[in-house]
Amino acid sequence: MKTLQIGMAGLDTSHAVAFARLLHDSTNEYHVSGGRITVAFPGGSPDFPLSIDRVEKFTEDLRDAHGVEMVDSLAAMRGKCDAVMLETVDGRVHAEQFREVAEWGVPVFIDKPLAVSVSDAREIAGIAAEKNVRVTSASAIRFAEAFTKALCEGGDEPIQGADVFGPMAFVEGCPGYFWYGIHSVEMLFGAMGSGCRGVLVASEESHDLILGRWADGRLGAVRGNRAGNNRFGGTVHRQTGSQAFDVSTGKKPYYASLLARVIPFLAGEGEVVSLPEMVEVISFLDAANRSRESQTWETL
């Protein structure tokens, strides 16, 4: 497979450095071949401290340790790359960035979250269809080794439900569950698939419980923790048994598992997450935010 020259936008997340190490270092046990970050636009949102305060450090790392060319605008990457990874941690600007990049005709990976509003998610999907641009988005936790193993342990037996858990921090500048809830919700959809129709939230100071009702009658739940436990895990339920999993027990870094799917996708092969499901994940998070306020069932 040809080595893709990848343009990266948004050096305000540790993901940028983690991806560079896995792609560039062939001696790494979990090296992912097929792509190299060759050019980057640091970006950063001035009104979002968790974005702008981290740009300088990650920019220095990619430039000095990985030899990545830095440019001063998104537009300056055009023509310099075969594919784009939108890493910008501020999901509010993903639709705007994708709107520009879609004009280039190259495949795009948008790091989580796809967007922080249903309207932006639908706009991204609409642009992708209109411009015939391949685009995908996912949390690396969806492909964590221990989780994917639990999904496979039941063979072809259908999954009747899933309960997952993970940290659920809130930050100013990113609406409610969109900041860290995205990871656990992606696990839930990885197990249950699309088709959720309603969401109900019970919320307390240190924990939230998000219940999803699927169109076929199945139920899935997310427990979010703000009391100090930062582990991800859960249980997948089938008629003949349940498989519990703890993401931290997997040996392979979940960033490597994600890249192992993203790089072939950017090269024109396979799929990571379907576009309709990506939009549904955002709709689920939006409904959960509304239910947290209303304390009633909210529809997607």
GROMACS .gro file of C-alpha atoms in nm:
model
  300
    1MET     CA    1   0.000   0.000   0.000
    2LYS     CA    2   0.125   0.347  -0.090
    3THR     CA    3   0.239   0.556   0.207
    4LEU     CA    4  -0.021   0.831   0.240
    5GLN     CA    5   0.098   1.185   0.300
    6ILE     CA    6  -0.137   1.305   0.572
    7GLY     CA    7  -0.223   1.663   0.656
    8MET     CA    8  -0.321   1.719   1.019
    9ALA     CA    9  -0.533   2.010   1.137
   10GLY     CA   10  -0.551   2.091   1.507
   11LEU     CA   11  -0.245   2.029   1.721
   12ASP     CA   12  -0.435   2.098   2.042
   13THR     CA   13  -0.479   1.736   2.150
   14SER     CA   14  -0.246   1.461   2.270
   15HIS     CA   15  -0.393   1.244   1.995
   16ALA     CA   16  -0.181   1.432   1.741
   17VAL     CA   17   0.142   1.322   1.908
   18ALA     CA   18   0.018   0.969   1.983
   19PHE     CA   19  -0.080   0.916   1.619
   20ALA     CA   20   0.253   1.054   1.494
   21ARG     CA   21   0.450   0.814   1.713
   22LEU     CA   22   0.252   0.512   1.597
   23LEU     CA   23   0.270   0.610   1.229
   24HIS     CA   24   0.632   0.726   1.214
   25ASP     CA   25   0.825   0.490   1.441
   26SER     CA   26   0.866   0.158   1.263
   27THR     CA   27   1.041   0.012   1.571
   28ASN     CA   28   0.729   0.061   1.782
   29GLU     CA   29   0.568  -0.275   1.862
   30TYR     CA   30   0.232  -0.132   1.754
   31HIS     CA   31   0.354   0.069   1.454
   32VAL     CA   32   0.082   0.129   1.194
   33SER     CA   33   0.215   0.144   0.840
   34GLY     CA   34   0.069   0.314   0.535
   35GLY     CA   35   0.063   0.679   0.639
   36ARG     CA   36   0.287   0.962   0.750
   37ILE     CA   37   0.200   1.308   0.879
   38THR     CA   38   0.386   1.544   0.649
   39VAL     CA   39   0.214   1.880   0.701
   40ALA     CA   40   0.008   2.033   0.980
   41PHE     CA   41  -0.190   2.341   1.070
   42PRO     CA   42  -0.165   2.392   1.450
   43GLY     CA   43  -0.493   2.584   1.482
   44GLY     CA   44  -0.641   2.621   1.829
   45SER     CA   45  -0.951   2.796   1.967
   46PRO     CA   46  -0.864   3.116   2.160
   47ASP     CA   47  -1.185   3.095   2.367
   48PHE     CA   48  -1.125   2.733   2.471
   49PRO     CA   49  -0.832   2.699   2.719
   50LEU     CA   50  -0.809   2.320   2.677
   51SER     CA   51  -0.741   2.389   2.310
   52ILE     CA   52  -0.527   2.701   2.284
   53ASP     CA   53  -0.314   2.629   2.592
   54ARG     CA   54  -0.189   2.301   2.445
   55VAL     CA   55  -0.111   2.402   2.087
   56GLU     CA   56   0.247   2.520   2.142
   57LYS     CA   57   0.371   2.201   2.311
   58PHE     CA   58   0.220   1.959   2.061
   59THR     CA   59   0.330   2.176   1.767
   60GLU     CA   60   0.690   2.165   1.890
   61ASP     CA   61   0.675   1.789   1.926
   62LEU     CA   62   0.544   1.723   1.574
   63ARG     CA   63   0.780   1.977   1.417
   64ASP     CA   64   1.099   1.891   1.608
   65ALA     CA   65   1.062   1.520   1.683
   66HIS     CA   66   0.871   1.414   1.371
   67GLY     CA   67   0.981   1.662   1.103
   68VAL     CA   68   0.628   1.774   1.018
   69GLU     CA   69   0.602   2.091   0.806
   70MET     CA   70   0.395   2.361   0.978
   71VAL     CA   71   0.167   2.597   0.786
   72ASP     CA   72  -0.025   2.900   0.909
   73SER     CA   73  -0.370   2.815   0.771
   74LEU     CA   74  -0.589   2.521   0.681
   75ALA     CA   75  -0.591   2.636   0.320
   76ALA     CA   76  -0.211   2.616   0.307
   77MET     CA   77  -0.229   2.237   0.340
   78ARG     CA   78  -0.422   2.202   0.015
   79GLY     CA   79  -0.222   2.014  -0.247
   80LYS     CA   80   0.033   1.898   0.011
   81CYS     CA   81  -0.147   1.585   0.131
   82ASP     CA   82  -0.334   1.277   0.015
   83ALA     CA   83  -0.569   1.271   0.315
   84VAL     CA   84  -0.659   1.485   0.615
   85MET     CA   85  -0.696   1.412   0.985
   86LEU     CA   86  -0.902   1.683   1.157
   87GLU     CA   87  -0.775   1.650   1.514
   88THR     CA   88  -0.909   1.981   1.644
   89VAL     CA   89  -1.024   1.916   2.001
   90ASP     CA   90  -1.291   2.185   1.973
   91GLY     CA   91  -1.582   2.007   1.807
   92ARG     CA   92  -1.759   2.339   1.750
   93VAL     CA   93  -1.539   2.411   1.447
   94HIS     CA   94  -1.542   2.069   1.281
   95ALA     CA   95  -1.822   2.150   1.036
   96GLU     CA   96  -1.651   2.473   0.930
   97GLN     CA   97  -1.318   2.296   0.881
   98PHE     CA   98  -1.473   2.008   0.692
   99ARG     CA   99  -1.663   2.248   0.469
  100GLU     CA  100  -1.327   2.384   0.350
  101VAL     CA  101  -1.140   2.054   0.331
  102ALA     CA  102  -1.422   1.881   0.138
  103GLU     CA  103  -1.340   2.105  -0.157
  104TRP     CA  104  -1.001   1.935  -0.187
  105GLY     CA  105  -1.148   1.596  -0.278
  106VAL     CA  106  -0.934   1.397  -0.034
  107PRO     CA  107  -1.059   1.150   0.232
  108VAL     CA  108  -1.099   1.285   0.585
  109PHE     CA  109  -1.089   1.148   0.939
  110ILE     CA  110  -1.255   1.371   1.200
  111ASP     CA  111  -1.146   1.290   1.553
  112LYS     CA  112  -1.414   1.267   1.818
  113PRO     CA  113  -1.660   1.421   1.839
  114LEU     CA  114  -1.779   1.448   1.481
  115ALA     CA  115  -1.961   1.764   1.593
  116VAL     CA  116  -2.123   1.908   1.904
  117SER     CA  117  -2.465   1.970   1.751
  118VAL     CA  118  -2.701   1.763   1.541
  119SER     CA  119  -2.723   2.037   1.279
  120ASP     CA  120  -2.343   2.039   1.233
  121ALA     CA  121  -2.331   1.659   1.213
  122ARG     CA  122  -2.601   1.659   0.946
  123GLU     CA  123  -2.421   1.936   0.758
  124ILE     CA  124  -2.101   1.729   0.751
  125ALA     CA  125  -2.295   1.428   0.623
  126GLY     CA  126  -2.466   1.640   0.361
  127ILE     CA  127  -2.141   1.795   0.237
  128ALA     CA  128  -1.978   1.451   0.218
  129ALA     CA  129  -2.264   1.321   0.004
  130GLU     CA  130  -2.274   1.630  -0.216
  131LYS     CA  131  -1.899   1.639  -0.277
  132ASN     CA  132  -1.859   1.259  -0.282
  133VAL     CA  133  -1.591   1.283  -0.012
  134ARG     CA  134  -1.504   0.987   0.209
  135VAL     CA  135  -1.529   1.090   0.575
  136THR     CA  136  -1.533   0.898   0.899
  137SER     CA  137  -1.516   0.971   1.271
  138ALA     CA  138  -1.474   0.758   1.583
  139SER     CA  139  -1.344   0.743   1.936
  140ALA     CA  140  -1.044   0.514   1.975
  141ILE     CA  141  -1.221   0.349   2.271
  142ARG     CA  142  -1.468   0.192   2.026
  143PHE     CA  143  -1.182  -0.026   1.898
  144ALA     CA  144  -1.011  -0.104   2.230
  145GLU     CA  145  -0.877  -0.460   2.232
  146ALA     CA  146  -1.070  -0.581   2.537
  147PHE     CA  147  -1.396  -0.439   2.403
  148THR     CA  148  -1.367  -0.589   2.055
  149LYS     CA  149  -1.276  -0.923   2.213
  150ALA     CA  150  -1.596  -0.915   2.422
  151LEU     CA  151  -1.797  -0.843   2.108
  152CYS     CA  152  -1.646  -1.145   1.935
  153GLU     CA  153  -1.676  -1.392   2.224
  154GLY     CA  154  -2.043  -1.454   2.159
  155GLY     CA  155  -1.988  -1.549   1.795
  156ASP     CA  156  -2.297  -1.486   1.584
  157GLU     CA  157  -2.535  -1.475   1.881
  158PRO     CA  158  -2.720  -1.140   1.875
  159ILE     CA  159  -2.644  -0.880   2.140
  160GLN     CA  160  -2.955  -0.813   2.346
  161GLY     CA  161  -2.819  -0.523   2.545
  162ALA     CA  162  -2.506  -0.355   2.680
  163ASP     CA  163  -2.405  -0.161   2.990
  164VAL     CA  164  -2.089   0.047   2.960
  165PHE     CA  165  -1.908   0.285   3.193
  166GLY     CA  166  -1.641   0.551   3.176
  167PRO     CA  167  -1.536   0.894   3.303
  168MET     CA  168  -1.786   1.172   3.235
  169ALA     CA  169  -1.611   1.502   3.297
  170PHE     CA  170  -1.778   1.825   3.184
  171VAL     CA  171  -1.581   2.126   3.056
  172GLU     CA  172  -1.685   2.479   2.971
  173GLY     CA  173  -1.693   2.530   2.596
  174CYS     CA  174  -1.808   2.178   2.505
  175PRO     CA  175  -2.177   2.101   2.565
  176GLY     CA  176  -2.241   1.843   2.837
  177TYR     CA  177  -2.173   1.485   2.734
  178PHE     CA  178  -1.992   1.579   2.413
  179TRP     CA  179  -1.658   1.619   2.593
  180TYR     CA  180  -1.601   1.278   2.751
  181GLY     CA  181  -1.938   1.109   2.721
  182ILE     CA  182  -1.859   1.050   2.354
  183HIS     CA  183  -1.619   0.766   2.444
  184SER     CA  184  -1.867   0.556   2.641
  185VAL     CA  185  -2.150   0.629   2.398
  186GLU     CA  186  -1.931   0.508   2.110
  187MET     CA  187  -1.875   0.182   2.299
  188LEU     CA  188  -2.250   0.150   2.343
  189PHE     CA  189  -2.309   0.195   1.970
  190GLY     CA  190  -2.021  -0.039   1.892
  191ALA     CA  191  -2.213  -0.308   2.079
  192MET     CA  192  -2.575  -0.219   1.998
  193GLY     CA  193  -2.548  -0.072   1.650
  194SER     CA  194  -2.772   0.207   1.524
  195GLY     CA  195  -3.146   0.235   1.578
  196CYS     CA  196  -3.179   0.416   1.911
  197ARG     CA  197  -3.505   0.607   1.940
  198GLY     CA  198  -3.508   0.757   2.290
  199VAL     CA  199  -3.283   0.856   2.578
  200LEU     CA  200  -3.348   0.902   2.950
  201VAL     CA  201  -3.093   1.043   3.196
  202ALA     CA  202  -3.070   1.024   3.574
  203SER     CA  203  -2.807   1.268   3.699
  204GLU     CA  204  -2.640   1.330   4.035
  205GLU     CA  205  -2.332   1.529   4.134
  206SER     CA  206  -2.078   1.252   4.084
  207HIS     CA  207  -2.252   1.010   3.846
  208ASP     CA  208  -2.491   1.005   3.553
  209LEU     CA  209  -2.688   0.712   3.412
  210ILE     CA  210  -2.793   0.735   3.048
  211LEU     CA  211  -3.049   0.481   2.926
  212GLY     CA  212  -3.110   0.429   2.556
  213ARG     CA  213  -3.413   0.252   2.406
  214TRP     CA  214  -3.364   0.096   2.063
  215ALA     CA  215  -3.641   0.061   1.805
  216ASP     CA  216  -3.639  -0.319   1.841
  217GLY     CA  217  -3.698  -0.299   2.217
  218ARG     CA  218  -3.339  -0.348   2.333
  219LEU     CA  219  -3.200  -0.131   2.612
  220GLY     CA  220  -2.846   0.000   2.649
  221ALA     CA  221  -2.696   0.201   2.935
  222VAL     CA  222  -2.401   0.432   2.999
  223ARG     CA  223  -2.279   0.505   3.352
  224GLY     CA  224  -2.069   0.821   3.367
  225ASN     CA  225  -1.833   0.881   3.658
  226ARG     CA  226  -1.700   1.210   3.797
  227ALA     CA  227  -1.587   1.060   4.129
  228GLY     CA  228  -1.234   0.965   4.026
  229ASN     CA  229  -1.256   0.632   3.844
  230ASN     CA  230  -1.116   0.691   3.494
  231ARG     CA  231  -1.145   0.336   3.362
  232PHE     CA  232  -1.362   0.231   3.071
  233GLY     CA  233  -1.547  -0.099   3.057
  234GLY     CA  234  -1.883  -0.268   3.065
  235THR     CA  235  -2.084  -0.581   2.996
  236VAL     CA  236  -2.230  -0.714   2.672
  237HIS     CA  237  -2.547  -0.922   2.714
  238ARG     CA  238  -2.666  -1.214   2.500
  239GLN     CA  239  -2.937  -1.473   2.557
  240THR     CA  240  -2.693  -1.741   2.671
  241GLY     CA  241  -2.459  -1.523   2.875
  242SER     CA  242  -2.287  -1.191   2.938
  243GLN     CA  243  -1.929  -1.087   2.866
  244ALA     CA  244  -1.771  -0.829   3.095
  245PHE     CA  245  -1.471  -0.627   2.975
  246ASP     CA  246  -1.224  -0.372   3.111
  247VAL     CA  247  -1.053  -0.159   2.846
  248SER     CA  248  -0.739  -0.117   3.061
  249THR     CA  249  -0.665  -0.491   3.040
  250GLY     CA  250  -0.591  -0.477   2.668
  251LYS     CA  251  -0.221  -0.477   2.573
  252LYS     CA  252  -0.252  -0.304   2.237
  253PRO     CA  253  -0.297   0.077   2.260
  254TYR     CA  254  -0.645   0.168   2.142
  255TYR     CA  255  -0.496   0.451   1.933
  256ALA     CA  256  -0.316   0.182   1.733
  257SER     CA  257  -0.639  -0.013   1.693
  258LEU     CA  258  -0.812   0.300   1.563
  259LEU     CA  259  -0.532   0.385   1.320
  260ALA     CA  260  -0.533   0.028   1.190
  261ARG     CA  261  -0.882   0.106   1.060
  262VAL     CA  262  -0.842   0.473   0.973
  263ILE     CA  263  -0.533   0.442   0.751
  264PRO     CA  264  -0.688   0.181   0.516
  265PHE     CA  265  -1.005   0.394   0.507
  266LEU     CA  266  -0.804   0.700   0.402
  267ALA     CA  267  -0.642   0.482   0.136
  268GLY     CA  268  -0.986   0.397  -0.003
  269GLU     CA  269  -1.041   0.061   0.164
  270GLY     CA  270  -1.306  -0.053   0.412
  271GLU     CA  271  -1.512   0.143   0.660
  272VAL     CA  272  -1.457   0.265   1.015
  273VAL     CA  273  -1.805   0.383   1.121
  274SER     CA  274  -2.088   0.445   0.875
  275LEU     CA  275  -2.195   0.804   0.820
  276PRO     CA  276  -2.555   0.747   0.941
  277GLU     CA  277  -2.428   0.590   1.264
  278MET     CA  278  -2.183   0.875   1.321
  279VAL     CA  279  -2.471   1.122   1.298
  280GLU     CA  280  -2.685   0.906   1.526
  281VAL     CA  281  -2.414   0.907   1.795
  282ILE     CA  282  -2.427   1.288   1.793
  283SER     CA  283  -2.807   1.278   1.806
  284PHE     CA  284  -2.786   1.043   2.106
  285LEU     CA  285  -2.553   1.282   2.291
  286ASP     CA  286  -2.779   1.576   2.208
  287ALA     CA  287  -3.086   1.390   2.336
  288ALA     CA  288  -2.894   1.293   2.652
  289ASN     CA  289  -2.804   1.657   2.716
  290ARG     CA  290  -3.170   1.752   2.679
  291SER     CA  291  -3.287   1.468   2.902
  292ARG     CA  292  -3.039   1.567   3.172
  293GLU     CA  293  -3.223   1.898   3.190
  294SER     CA  294  -3.582   1.771   3.143
  295GLN     CA  295  -3.545   1.447   3.342
  296THR     CA  296  -3.777   1.284   3.086
  297TRP     CA  297  -3.740   1.065   2.777
  298GLU     CA  298  -3.609   1.260   2.479
  299THR     CA  299  -3.626   1.138   2.121
  300LEU     CA  300  -3.334   1.139   1.880
   0.00000   0.00000   0.00000
